[in-house]
Coordinates of C-alpha atoms and ligand atoms in Angstrom, one line a residue:
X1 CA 55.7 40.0 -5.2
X2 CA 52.7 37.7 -5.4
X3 CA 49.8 39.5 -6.7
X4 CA 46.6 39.7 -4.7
X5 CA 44.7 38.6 -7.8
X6 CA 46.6 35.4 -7.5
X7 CA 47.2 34.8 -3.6
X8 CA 43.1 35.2 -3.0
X9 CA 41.1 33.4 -5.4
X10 CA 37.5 33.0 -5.1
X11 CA 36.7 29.3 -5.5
X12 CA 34.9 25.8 -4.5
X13 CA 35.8 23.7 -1.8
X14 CA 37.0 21.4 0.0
X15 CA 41.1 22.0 -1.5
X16 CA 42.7 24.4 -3.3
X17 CA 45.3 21.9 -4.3
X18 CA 43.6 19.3 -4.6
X19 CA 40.2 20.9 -6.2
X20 CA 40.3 24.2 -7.1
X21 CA 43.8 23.7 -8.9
X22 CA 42.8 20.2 -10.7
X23 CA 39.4 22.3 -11.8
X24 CA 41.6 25.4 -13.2
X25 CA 43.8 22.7 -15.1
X26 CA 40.7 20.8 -16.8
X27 CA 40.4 24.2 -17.7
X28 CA 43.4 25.0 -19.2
X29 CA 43.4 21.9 -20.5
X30 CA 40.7 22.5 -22.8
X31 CA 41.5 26.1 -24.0
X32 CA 45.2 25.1 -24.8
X33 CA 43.2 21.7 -26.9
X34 CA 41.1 24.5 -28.7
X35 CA 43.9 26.7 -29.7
X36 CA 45.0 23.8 -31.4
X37 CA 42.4 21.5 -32.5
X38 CA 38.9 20.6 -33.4
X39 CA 37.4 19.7 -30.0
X40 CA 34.4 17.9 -31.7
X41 CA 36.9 15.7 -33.0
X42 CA 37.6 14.4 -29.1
X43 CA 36.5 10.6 -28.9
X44 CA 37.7 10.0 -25.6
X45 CA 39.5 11.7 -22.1
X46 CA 41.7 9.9 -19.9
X47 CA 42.5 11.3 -16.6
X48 CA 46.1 10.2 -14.5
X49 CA 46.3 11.0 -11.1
X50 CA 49.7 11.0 -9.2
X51 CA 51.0 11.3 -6.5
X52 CA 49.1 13.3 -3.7
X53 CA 46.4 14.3 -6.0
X54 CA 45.8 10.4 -6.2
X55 CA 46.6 9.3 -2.8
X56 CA 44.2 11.9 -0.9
X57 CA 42.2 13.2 -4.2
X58 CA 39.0 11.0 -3.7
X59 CA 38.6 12.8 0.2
X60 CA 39.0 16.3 -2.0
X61 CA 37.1 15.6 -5.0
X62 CA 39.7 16.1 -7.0
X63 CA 37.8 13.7 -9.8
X64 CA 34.7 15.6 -9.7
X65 CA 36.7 19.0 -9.8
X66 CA 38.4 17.8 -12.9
X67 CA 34.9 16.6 -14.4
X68 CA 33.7 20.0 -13.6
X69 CA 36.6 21.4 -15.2
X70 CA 36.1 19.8 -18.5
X71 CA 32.4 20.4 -18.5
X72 CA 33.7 24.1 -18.9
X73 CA 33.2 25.1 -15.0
X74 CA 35.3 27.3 -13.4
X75 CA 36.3 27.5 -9.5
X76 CA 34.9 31.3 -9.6
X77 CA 32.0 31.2 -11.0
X78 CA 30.6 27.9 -10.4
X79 CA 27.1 28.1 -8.9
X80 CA 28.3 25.2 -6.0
X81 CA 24.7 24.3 -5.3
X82 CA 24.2 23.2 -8.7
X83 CA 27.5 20.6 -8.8
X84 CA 25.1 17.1 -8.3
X85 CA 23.0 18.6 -11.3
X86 CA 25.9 19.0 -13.3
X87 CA 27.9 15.8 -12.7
X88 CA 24.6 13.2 -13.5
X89 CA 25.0 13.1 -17.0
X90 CA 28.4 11.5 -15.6
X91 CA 27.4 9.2 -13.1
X92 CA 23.9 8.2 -14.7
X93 CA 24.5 8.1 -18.7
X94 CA 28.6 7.9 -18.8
X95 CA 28.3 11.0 -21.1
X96 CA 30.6 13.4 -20.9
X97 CA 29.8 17.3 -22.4
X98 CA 32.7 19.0 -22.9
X99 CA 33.4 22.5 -22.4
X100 CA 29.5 21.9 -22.5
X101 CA 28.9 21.4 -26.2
X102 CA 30.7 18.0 -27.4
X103 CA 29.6 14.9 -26.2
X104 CA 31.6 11.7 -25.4
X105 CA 31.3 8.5 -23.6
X106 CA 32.9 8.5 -20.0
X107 CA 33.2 6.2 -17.9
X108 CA 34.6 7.3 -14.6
X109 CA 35.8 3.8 -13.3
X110 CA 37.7 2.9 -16.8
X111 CA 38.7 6.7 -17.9
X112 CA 40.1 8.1 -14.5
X113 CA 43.2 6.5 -13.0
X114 CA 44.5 6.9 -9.9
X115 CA 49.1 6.2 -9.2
X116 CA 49.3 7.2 -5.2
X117 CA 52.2 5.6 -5.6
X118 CA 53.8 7.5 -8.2
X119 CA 55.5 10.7 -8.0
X120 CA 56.7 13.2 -10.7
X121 CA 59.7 15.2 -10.6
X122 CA 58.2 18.2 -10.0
X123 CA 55.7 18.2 -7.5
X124 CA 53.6 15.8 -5.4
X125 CA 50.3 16.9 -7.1
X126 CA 50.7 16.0 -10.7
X127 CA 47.5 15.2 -13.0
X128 CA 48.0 14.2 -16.9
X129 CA 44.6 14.9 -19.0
X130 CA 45.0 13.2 -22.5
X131 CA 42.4 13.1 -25.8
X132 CA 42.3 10.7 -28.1
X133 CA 40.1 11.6 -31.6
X134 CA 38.6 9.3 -33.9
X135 CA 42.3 9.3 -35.9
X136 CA 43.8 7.8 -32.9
X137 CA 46.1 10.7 -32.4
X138 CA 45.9 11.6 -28.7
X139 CA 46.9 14.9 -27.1
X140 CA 48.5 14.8 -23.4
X141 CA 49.1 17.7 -20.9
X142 CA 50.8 17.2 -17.5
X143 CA 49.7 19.7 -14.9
X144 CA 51.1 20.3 -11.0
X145 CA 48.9 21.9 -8.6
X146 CA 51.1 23.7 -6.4
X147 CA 49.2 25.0 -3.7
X148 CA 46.7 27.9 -3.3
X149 CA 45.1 27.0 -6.3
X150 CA 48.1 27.7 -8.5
X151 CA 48.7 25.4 -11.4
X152 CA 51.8 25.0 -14.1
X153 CA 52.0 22.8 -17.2
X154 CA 54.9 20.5 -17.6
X155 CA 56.2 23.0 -19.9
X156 CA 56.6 26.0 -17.4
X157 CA 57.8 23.4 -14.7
X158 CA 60.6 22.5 -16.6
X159 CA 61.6 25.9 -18.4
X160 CA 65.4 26.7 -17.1
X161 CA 64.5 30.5 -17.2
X162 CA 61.5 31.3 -14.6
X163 CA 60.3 30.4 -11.6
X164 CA 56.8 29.5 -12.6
X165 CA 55.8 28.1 -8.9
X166 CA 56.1 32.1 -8.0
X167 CA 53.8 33.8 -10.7
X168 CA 55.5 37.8 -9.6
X169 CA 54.4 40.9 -10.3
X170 CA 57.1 42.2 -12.7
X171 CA 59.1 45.6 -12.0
X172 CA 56.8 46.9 -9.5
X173 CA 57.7 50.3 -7.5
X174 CA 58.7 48.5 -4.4
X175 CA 59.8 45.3 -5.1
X176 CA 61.2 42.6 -2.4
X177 CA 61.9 39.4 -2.0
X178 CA 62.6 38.6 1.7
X179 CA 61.1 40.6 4.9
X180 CA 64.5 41.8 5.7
X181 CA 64.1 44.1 2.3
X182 CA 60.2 45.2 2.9
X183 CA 61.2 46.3 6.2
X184 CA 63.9 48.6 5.2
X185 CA 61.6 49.8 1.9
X186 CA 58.8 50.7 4.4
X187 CA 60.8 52.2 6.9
X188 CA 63.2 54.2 4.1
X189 CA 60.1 55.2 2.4
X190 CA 57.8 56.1 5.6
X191 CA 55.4 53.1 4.4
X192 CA 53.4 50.7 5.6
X193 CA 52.8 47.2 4.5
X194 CA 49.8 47.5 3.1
X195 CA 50.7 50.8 1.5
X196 CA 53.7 48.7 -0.3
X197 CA 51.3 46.3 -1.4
X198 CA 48.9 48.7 -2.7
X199 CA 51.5 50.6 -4.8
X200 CA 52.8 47.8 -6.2
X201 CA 49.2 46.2 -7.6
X202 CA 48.3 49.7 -8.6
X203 CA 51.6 49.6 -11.0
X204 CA 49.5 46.8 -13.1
X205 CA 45.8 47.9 -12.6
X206 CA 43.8 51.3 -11.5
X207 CA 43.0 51.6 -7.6
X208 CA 39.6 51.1 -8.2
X209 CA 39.7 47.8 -9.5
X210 CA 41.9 46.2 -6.7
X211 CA 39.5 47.8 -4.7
X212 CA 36.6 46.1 -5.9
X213 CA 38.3 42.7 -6.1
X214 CA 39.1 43.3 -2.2
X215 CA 35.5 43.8 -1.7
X216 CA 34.7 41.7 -3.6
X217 CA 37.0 39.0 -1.4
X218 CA 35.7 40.4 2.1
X219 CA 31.6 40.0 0.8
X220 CA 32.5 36.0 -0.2
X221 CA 34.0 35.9 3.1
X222 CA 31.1 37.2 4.7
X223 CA 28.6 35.2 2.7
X224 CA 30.6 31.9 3.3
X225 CA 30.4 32.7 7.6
X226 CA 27.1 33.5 6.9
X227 CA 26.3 30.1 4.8
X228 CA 28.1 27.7 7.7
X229 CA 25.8 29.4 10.2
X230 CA 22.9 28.6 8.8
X231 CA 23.7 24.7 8.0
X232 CA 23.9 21.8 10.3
X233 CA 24.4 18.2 9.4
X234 CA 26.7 15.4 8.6
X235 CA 29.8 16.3 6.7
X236 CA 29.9 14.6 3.2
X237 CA 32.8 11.7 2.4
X238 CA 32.0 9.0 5.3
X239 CA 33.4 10.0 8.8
X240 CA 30.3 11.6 10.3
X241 CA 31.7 14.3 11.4
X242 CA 28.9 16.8 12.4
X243 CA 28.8 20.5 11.7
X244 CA 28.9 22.2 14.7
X245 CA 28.9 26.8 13.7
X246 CA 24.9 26.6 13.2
X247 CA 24.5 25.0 17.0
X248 CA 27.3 27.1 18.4
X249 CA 26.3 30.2 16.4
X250 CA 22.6 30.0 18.1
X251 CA 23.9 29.7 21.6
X252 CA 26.1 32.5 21.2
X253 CA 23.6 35.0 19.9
X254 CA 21.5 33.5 22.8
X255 CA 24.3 34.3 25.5
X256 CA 24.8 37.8 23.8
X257 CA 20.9 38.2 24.0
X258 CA 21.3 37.9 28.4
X259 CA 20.8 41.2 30.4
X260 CA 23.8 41.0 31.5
X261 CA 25.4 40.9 27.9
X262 CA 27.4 43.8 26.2
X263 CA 27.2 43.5 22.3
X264 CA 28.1 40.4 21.1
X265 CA 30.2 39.3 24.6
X266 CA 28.0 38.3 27.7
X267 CA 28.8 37.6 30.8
X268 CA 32.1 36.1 29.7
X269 CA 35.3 38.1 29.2
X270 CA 36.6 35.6 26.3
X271 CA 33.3 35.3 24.5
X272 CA 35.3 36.8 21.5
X273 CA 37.5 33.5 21.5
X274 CA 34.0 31.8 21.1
X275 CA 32.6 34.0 17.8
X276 CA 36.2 33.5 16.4
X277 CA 36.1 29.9 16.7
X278 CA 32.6 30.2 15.3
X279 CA 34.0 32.3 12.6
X280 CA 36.6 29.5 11.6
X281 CA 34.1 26.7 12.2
X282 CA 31.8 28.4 9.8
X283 CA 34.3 28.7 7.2
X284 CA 35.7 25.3 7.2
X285 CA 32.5 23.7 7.3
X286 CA 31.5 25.1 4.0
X287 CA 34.5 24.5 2.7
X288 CA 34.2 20.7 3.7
X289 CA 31.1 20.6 2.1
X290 CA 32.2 21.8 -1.2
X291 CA 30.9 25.7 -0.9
X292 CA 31.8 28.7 -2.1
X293 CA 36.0 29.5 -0.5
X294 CA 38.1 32.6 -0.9
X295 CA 41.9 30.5 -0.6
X296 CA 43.5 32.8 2.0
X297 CA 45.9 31.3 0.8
X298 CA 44.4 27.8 0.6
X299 CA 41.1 26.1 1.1
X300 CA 42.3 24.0 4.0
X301 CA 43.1 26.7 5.9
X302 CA 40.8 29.4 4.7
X303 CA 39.1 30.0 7.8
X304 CA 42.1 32.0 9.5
X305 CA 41.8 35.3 7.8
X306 CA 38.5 35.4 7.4
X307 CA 38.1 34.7 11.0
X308 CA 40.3 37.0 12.4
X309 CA 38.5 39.5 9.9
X310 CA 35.5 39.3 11.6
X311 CA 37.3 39.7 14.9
X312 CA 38.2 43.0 13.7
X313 CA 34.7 43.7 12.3
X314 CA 32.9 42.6 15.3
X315 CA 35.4 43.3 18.1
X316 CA 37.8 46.2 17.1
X317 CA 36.4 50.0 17.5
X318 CA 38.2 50.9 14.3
X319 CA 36.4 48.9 11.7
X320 CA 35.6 50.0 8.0
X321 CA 35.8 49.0 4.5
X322 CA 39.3 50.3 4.1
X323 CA 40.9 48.9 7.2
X324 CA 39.7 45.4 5.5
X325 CA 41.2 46.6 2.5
X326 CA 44.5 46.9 4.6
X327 CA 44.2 43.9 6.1
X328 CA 43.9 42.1 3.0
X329 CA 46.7 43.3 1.7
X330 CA 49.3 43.5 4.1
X331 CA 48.2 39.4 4.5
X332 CA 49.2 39.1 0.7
X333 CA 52.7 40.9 1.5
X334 CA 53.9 37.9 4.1
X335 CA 51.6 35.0 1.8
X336 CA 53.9 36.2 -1.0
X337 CA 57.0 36.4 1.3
X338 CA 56.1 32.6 2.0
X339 CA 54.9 31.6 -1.3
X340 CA 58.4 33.0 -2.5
X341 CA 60.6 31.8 -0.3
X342 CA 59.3 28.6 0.9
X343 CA 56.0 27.1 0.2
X344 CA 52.1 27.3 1.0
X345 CA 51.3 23.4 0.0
X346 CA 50.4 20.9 2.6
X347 CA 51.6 18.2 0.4
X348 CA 55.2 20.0 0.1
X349 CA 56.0 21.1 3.7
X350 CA 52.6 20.4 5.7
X351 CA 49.9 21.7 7.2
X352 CA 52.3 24.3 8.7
X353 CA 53.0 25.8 4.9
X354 CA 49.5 25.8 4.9
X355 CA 47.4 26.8 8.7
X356 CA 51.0 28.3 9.7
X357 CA 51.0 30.8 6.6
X358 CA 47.6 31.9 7.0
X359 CA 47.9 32.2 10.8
X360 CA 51.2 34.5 10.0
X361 CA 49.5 36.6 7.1
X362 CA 46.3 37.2 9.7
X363 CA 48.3 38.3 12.6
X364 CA 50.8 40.8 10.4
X365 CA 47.4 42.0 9.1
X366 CA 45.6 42.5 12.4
X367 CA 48.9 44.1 14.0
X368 CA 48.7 46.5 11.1
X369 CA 45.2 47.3 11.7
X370 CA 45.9 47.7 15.8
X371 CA 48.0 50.5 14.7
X372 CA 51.2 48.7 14.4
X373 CA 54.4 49.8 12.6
X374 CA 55.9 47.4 9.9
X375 CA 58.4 45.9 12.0
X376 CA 55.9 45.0 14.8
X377 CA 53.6 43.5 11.7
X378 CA 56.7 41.4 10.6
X379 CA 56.9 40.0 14.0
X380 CA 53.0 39.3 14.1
X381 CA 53.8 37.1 10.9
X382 CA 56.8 35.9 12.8
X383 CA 55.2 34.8 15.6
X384 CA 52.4 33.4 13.7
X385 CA 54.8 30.4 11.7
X386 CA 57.1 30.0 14.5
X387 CA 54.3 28.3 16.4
X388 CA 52.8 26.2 13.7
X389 CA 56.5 24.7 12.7
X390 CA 56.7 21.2 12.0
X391 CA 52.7 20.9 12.1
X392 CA 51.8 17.7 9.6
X393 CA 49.6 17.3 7.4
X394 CA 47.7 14.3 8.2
X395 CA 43.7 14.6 7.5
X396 CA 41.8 11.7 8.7
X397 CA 40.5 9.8 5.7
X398 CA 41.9 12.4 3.4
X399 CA 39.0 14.7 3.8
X400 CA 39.7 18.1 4.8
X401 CA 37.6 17.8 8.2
X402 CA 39.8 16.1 11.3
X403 CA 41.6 17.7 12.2
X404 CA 41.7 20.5 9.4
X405 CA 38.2 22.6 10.7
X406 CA 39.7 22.9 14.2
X407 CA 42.8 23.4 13.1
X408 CA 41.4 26.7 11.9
X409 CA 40.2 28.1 14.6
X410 CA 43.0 27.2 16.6
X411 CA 45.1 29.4 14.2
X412 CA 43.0 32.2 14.2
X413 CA 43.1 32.8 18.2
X414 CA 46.6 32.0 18.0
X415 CA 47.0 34.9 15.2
X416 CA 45.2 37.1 17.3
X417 CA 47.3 36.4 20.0
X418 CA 50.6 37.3 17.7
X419 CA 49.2 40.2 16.7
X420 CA 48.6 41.4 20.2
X421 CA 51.7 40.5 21.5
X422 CA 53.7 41.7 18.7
X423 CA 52.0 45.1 19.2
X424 CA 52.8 45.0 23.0
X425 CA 56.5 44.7 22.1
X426 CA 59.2 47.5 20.2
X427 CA 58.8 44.7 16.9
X428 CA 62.2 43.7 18.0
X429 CA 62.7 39.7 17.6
X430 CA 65.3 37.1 18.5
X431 CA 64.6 35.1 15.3
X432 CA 63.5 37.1 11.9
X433 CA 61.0 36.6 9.9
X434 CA 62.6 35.0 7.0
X435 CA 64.8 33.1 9.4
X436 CA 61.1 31.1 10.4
X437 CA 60.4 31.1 6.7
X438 CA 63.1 29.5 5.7
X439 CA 63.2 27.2 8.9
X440 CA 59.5 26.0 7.7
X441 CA 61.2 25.0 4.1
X442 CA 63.9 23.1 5.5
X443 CA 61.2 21.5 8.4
X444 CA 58.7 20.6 5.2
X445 CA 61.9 18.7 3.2
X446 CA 63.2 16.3 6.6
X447 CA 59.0 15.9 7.2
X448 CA 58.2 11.9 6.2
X449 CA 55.9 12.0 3.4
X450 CA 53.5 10.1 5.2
X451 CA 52.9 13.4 7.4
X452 CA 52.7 15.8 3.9
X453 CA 48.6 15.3 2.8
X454 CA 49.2 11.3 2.0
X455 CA 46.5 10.5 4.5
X456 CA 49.0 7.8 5.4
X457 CA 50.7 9.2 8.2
X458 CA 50.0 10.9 12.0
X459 CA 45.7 11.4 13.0
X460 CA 45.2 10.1 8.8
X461 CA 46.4 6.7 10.2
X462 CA 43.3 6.8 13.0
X463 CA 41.1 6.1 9.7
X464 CA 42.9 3.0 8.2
X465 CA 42.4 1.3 12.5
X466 CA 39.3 2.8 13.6
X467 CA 37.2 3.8 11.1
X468 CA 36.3 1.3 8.3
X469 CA 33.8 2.1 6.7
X470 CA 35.4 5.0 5.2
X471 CA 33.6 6.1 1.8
X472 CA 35.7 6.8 -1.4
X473 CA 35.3 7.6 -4.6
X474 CA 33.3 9.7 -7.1
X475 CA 29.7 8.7 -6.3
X476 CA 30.6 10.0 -2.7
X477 CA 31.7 13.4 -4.3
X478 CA 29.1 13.4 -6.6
X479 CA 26.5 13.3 -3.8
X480 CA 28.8 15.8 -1.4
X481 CA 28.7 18.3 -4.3
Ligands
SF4_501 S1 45.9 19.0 7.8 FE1 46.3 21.2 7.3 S2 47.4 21.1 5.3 FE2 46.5 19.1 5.6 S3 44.5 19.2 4.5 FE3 44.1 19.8 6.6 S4 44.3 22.1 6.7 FE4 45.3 21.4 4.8

């Protein structure tokens, strides 16, 4: 199992592959340099982008995550507001402070290169960071950003003994590896999925601090609605796409403020549908704009859970801190089953490893909190990737706005809907869960590459006709930041 600690990260927008995992690698990078060598000794960094990273990075910031990396930044703690302030030295002076301390020339046009067209073995999203000291020695390290924020070296990629694109929870109380075998452990042992979950994370660390680090997710969460509430605006990167969850939040509170209106829902019956959307909107937005993003289980499509979240806050008569601590979990029990088994990265399977996942994990959780048994939770999460299959990954421009922030909102009604029709039913199911899983895996290898985050295929391809004044590169980033 997948911990929790690893499946929801708190991080920076707008990717998880293609920002906050290049960021945790610049990272790396520099401790594993350190436990080796004399960074002062560091004359120069070169940066190689490949692949996906390369073909769609510029749209992600994947450059300016990386500089942020090496400046000694990390995806958590980052103070987002702040990235423009911390990236002039760059753009302005061609200086480059590592880790914050040591201080070289860089020169992002010369020192960063970009192969779209080349792909490692391993995975799509492969950078190489490589020093060079004053000797002339230079020291290189390959990383692949798997998805969700993940990251391996080339090391752990090509090591015959693990599976390192599954960080797992070692020997836990209830271990599983497929739905078929959480189903029978829950129902054996009188569990639910959440309590599974819990069990196992409490095997490594004491209640109390997964606890916090689930409250801690659900108040980032909140903040991050909160945050794309409050802003309106043009989106950063070029396309002019206009935030829209200040405008709709404002008319919403407005309907809910009518005589006629019964707590947040007026007049209108679905008005729900219209905060959730909001929700999602709000959520996405930020994360366009490089804010503050729990990956649930990635940034593109980490407006779902959140989202559906609030449905329960807002909506649901039941709501309290621990049935969000519920929720969260049983969402890491079918992220892990899918993590495991198949894949969470739009640039492996598409958007449907990455909207479809989330969309399952939220509507498993919400059945769960509705009261449902494990076996109607499984066919929430069923339900939830069965109609996202084949979806493609094909952001316009390479920015994670068209069609990635409605995409997210469409996912969350349709996880609410799972959920609810899931609960309706006996959790019977014609096809399992695992059976979907596995059919998503085998949907992402026959997809085109063009429809797998290349911004070269499907609504990406609008760009290339119709738009062309398109902005790229670093500058753009630097000023999105
Ligand atoms: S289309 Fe889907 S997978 Fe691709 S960047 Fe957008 S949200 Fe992520």
């Amino acid at each position: 199992m997948i911990s929790i600690f690893d499946l929801f990260k708190i991080g920076i927008g707008p990717s998880s592959s293609h920002t906050v995992g290049p960021m945790v690698a610049a990272q790396q990078f520099l401790q594993s340099y350190r436990e080796q060598h004399d960074l002062s000794n560091v004359v120069s960094i070169d940066i190689d982008l490949y692949g996906s990273l390369a073909a769609t990075g510029e749209g992600h910031a994947t450059d300016t995550a990386i500089l942020l990396g090496l400046l000694g930044h990390t995806p958590e703690y980052i103070d987002t507001r702040e990235c423009a302030n911390y990236l002039r030295p760059i753009m302005d002076e061609q200086r480059l402070a590592l880790a914050g301390e040591h201080i070289i020339d860089f020169d992002t046009k010369t020192h960063i290169h970009w192969h779209p067209d080349t792909v490692l073995p391993y995975h799509p999203n492969a950078l190489s960071i490589a020093a060079t000291t004053q000797s002339g020695d230079t020291y290189t390290q390959t990383y692949y950003s798997i998805g969700g924020g993940f990251v391996i070296n080339q090391d752990d990629a090509t090591h015959p003994d693990t599976d390192p694109a599954s960080p797992t929870i070692d020997n836990p109380p209830y271990p599983f590896t497929n739905a078929a075998d959480l189903l029978t452990m829950c129902q054996s042992e009188n569990l639910s999925i959440s309590e599974v979950v819990l069990a196992n994370e409490c095997h490594y660390r004491e209640i109390e601090t997964v606890y916090r680090y689930l409250d801690r997710i659900w108040v980032v969460m909140q903040d991050c609605v909160s945050a794309g509430c409050q802003q309106d605006g043009i989106l950063p990167g070029g396309l002019s796409v206009k935030r829209r969850a200040k405008a709709l939040h404002e008319q919403l509170l407005y309907e809910a403020s009518q005589p006629d209106a019964k707590d947040k829902v007026g007049a209108d019956k679905l008005a729900a549908m219209d905060w959730v959307d909001l929700y999602a909107l709000a959520v996405n937005e930020e994360n366009a704009n490089g804010g503050k993003i729990v990956t649930a289980p990635t940034n593109g499509a980490a407006g779902i859970i959140p989202a559906v979240l609030h449905y329960y806050r807002d909506f649901l008569p039941n709501y309290d801190i621990q049935g969000v601590r519920k929720f969260l979990l049983t969402a890491a029990a079918i992220g892990s089953l899918i993590k495991q088994n198949a894949s969470i990265s739009g640039a492996e399977v598409g958007c449907q490893g990455e909207v479809g996942s989330a969309c399952a994990m939220a509507a498993a959780a919400l059945a769960e909190i509705m009261g449902g048994s494990p076996a109607q939770c499984l066919n929430a999460a069923e339900i939830g990737i069965e109609h996202n299959l084949g979806l493609t990954c094909d952001p316009v421009a390479g920015l994670v706005q068209v069609p990635c922030i409605e995409r997210n909102a469409m996912a969350s009604i349709k996880a609410i809907n799972a959920a609810r029709l899931a609960y309706r039913g006996d959790g019977q199911h014609f096809v399992s869960l695992d059976k979907v899983i596995e059919t998503m895996k085998q949907t992402g290898a026959d997809m085109l590459d063009k429809y797998k985050e290349t911004a070269r295929g499907g609504l990406a391809v609008y760009a290339n006709t119709h738009i062309p004044t398109v902005q790229h590169g670093v500058s753009v980033n630097y000023s999105q930041c």
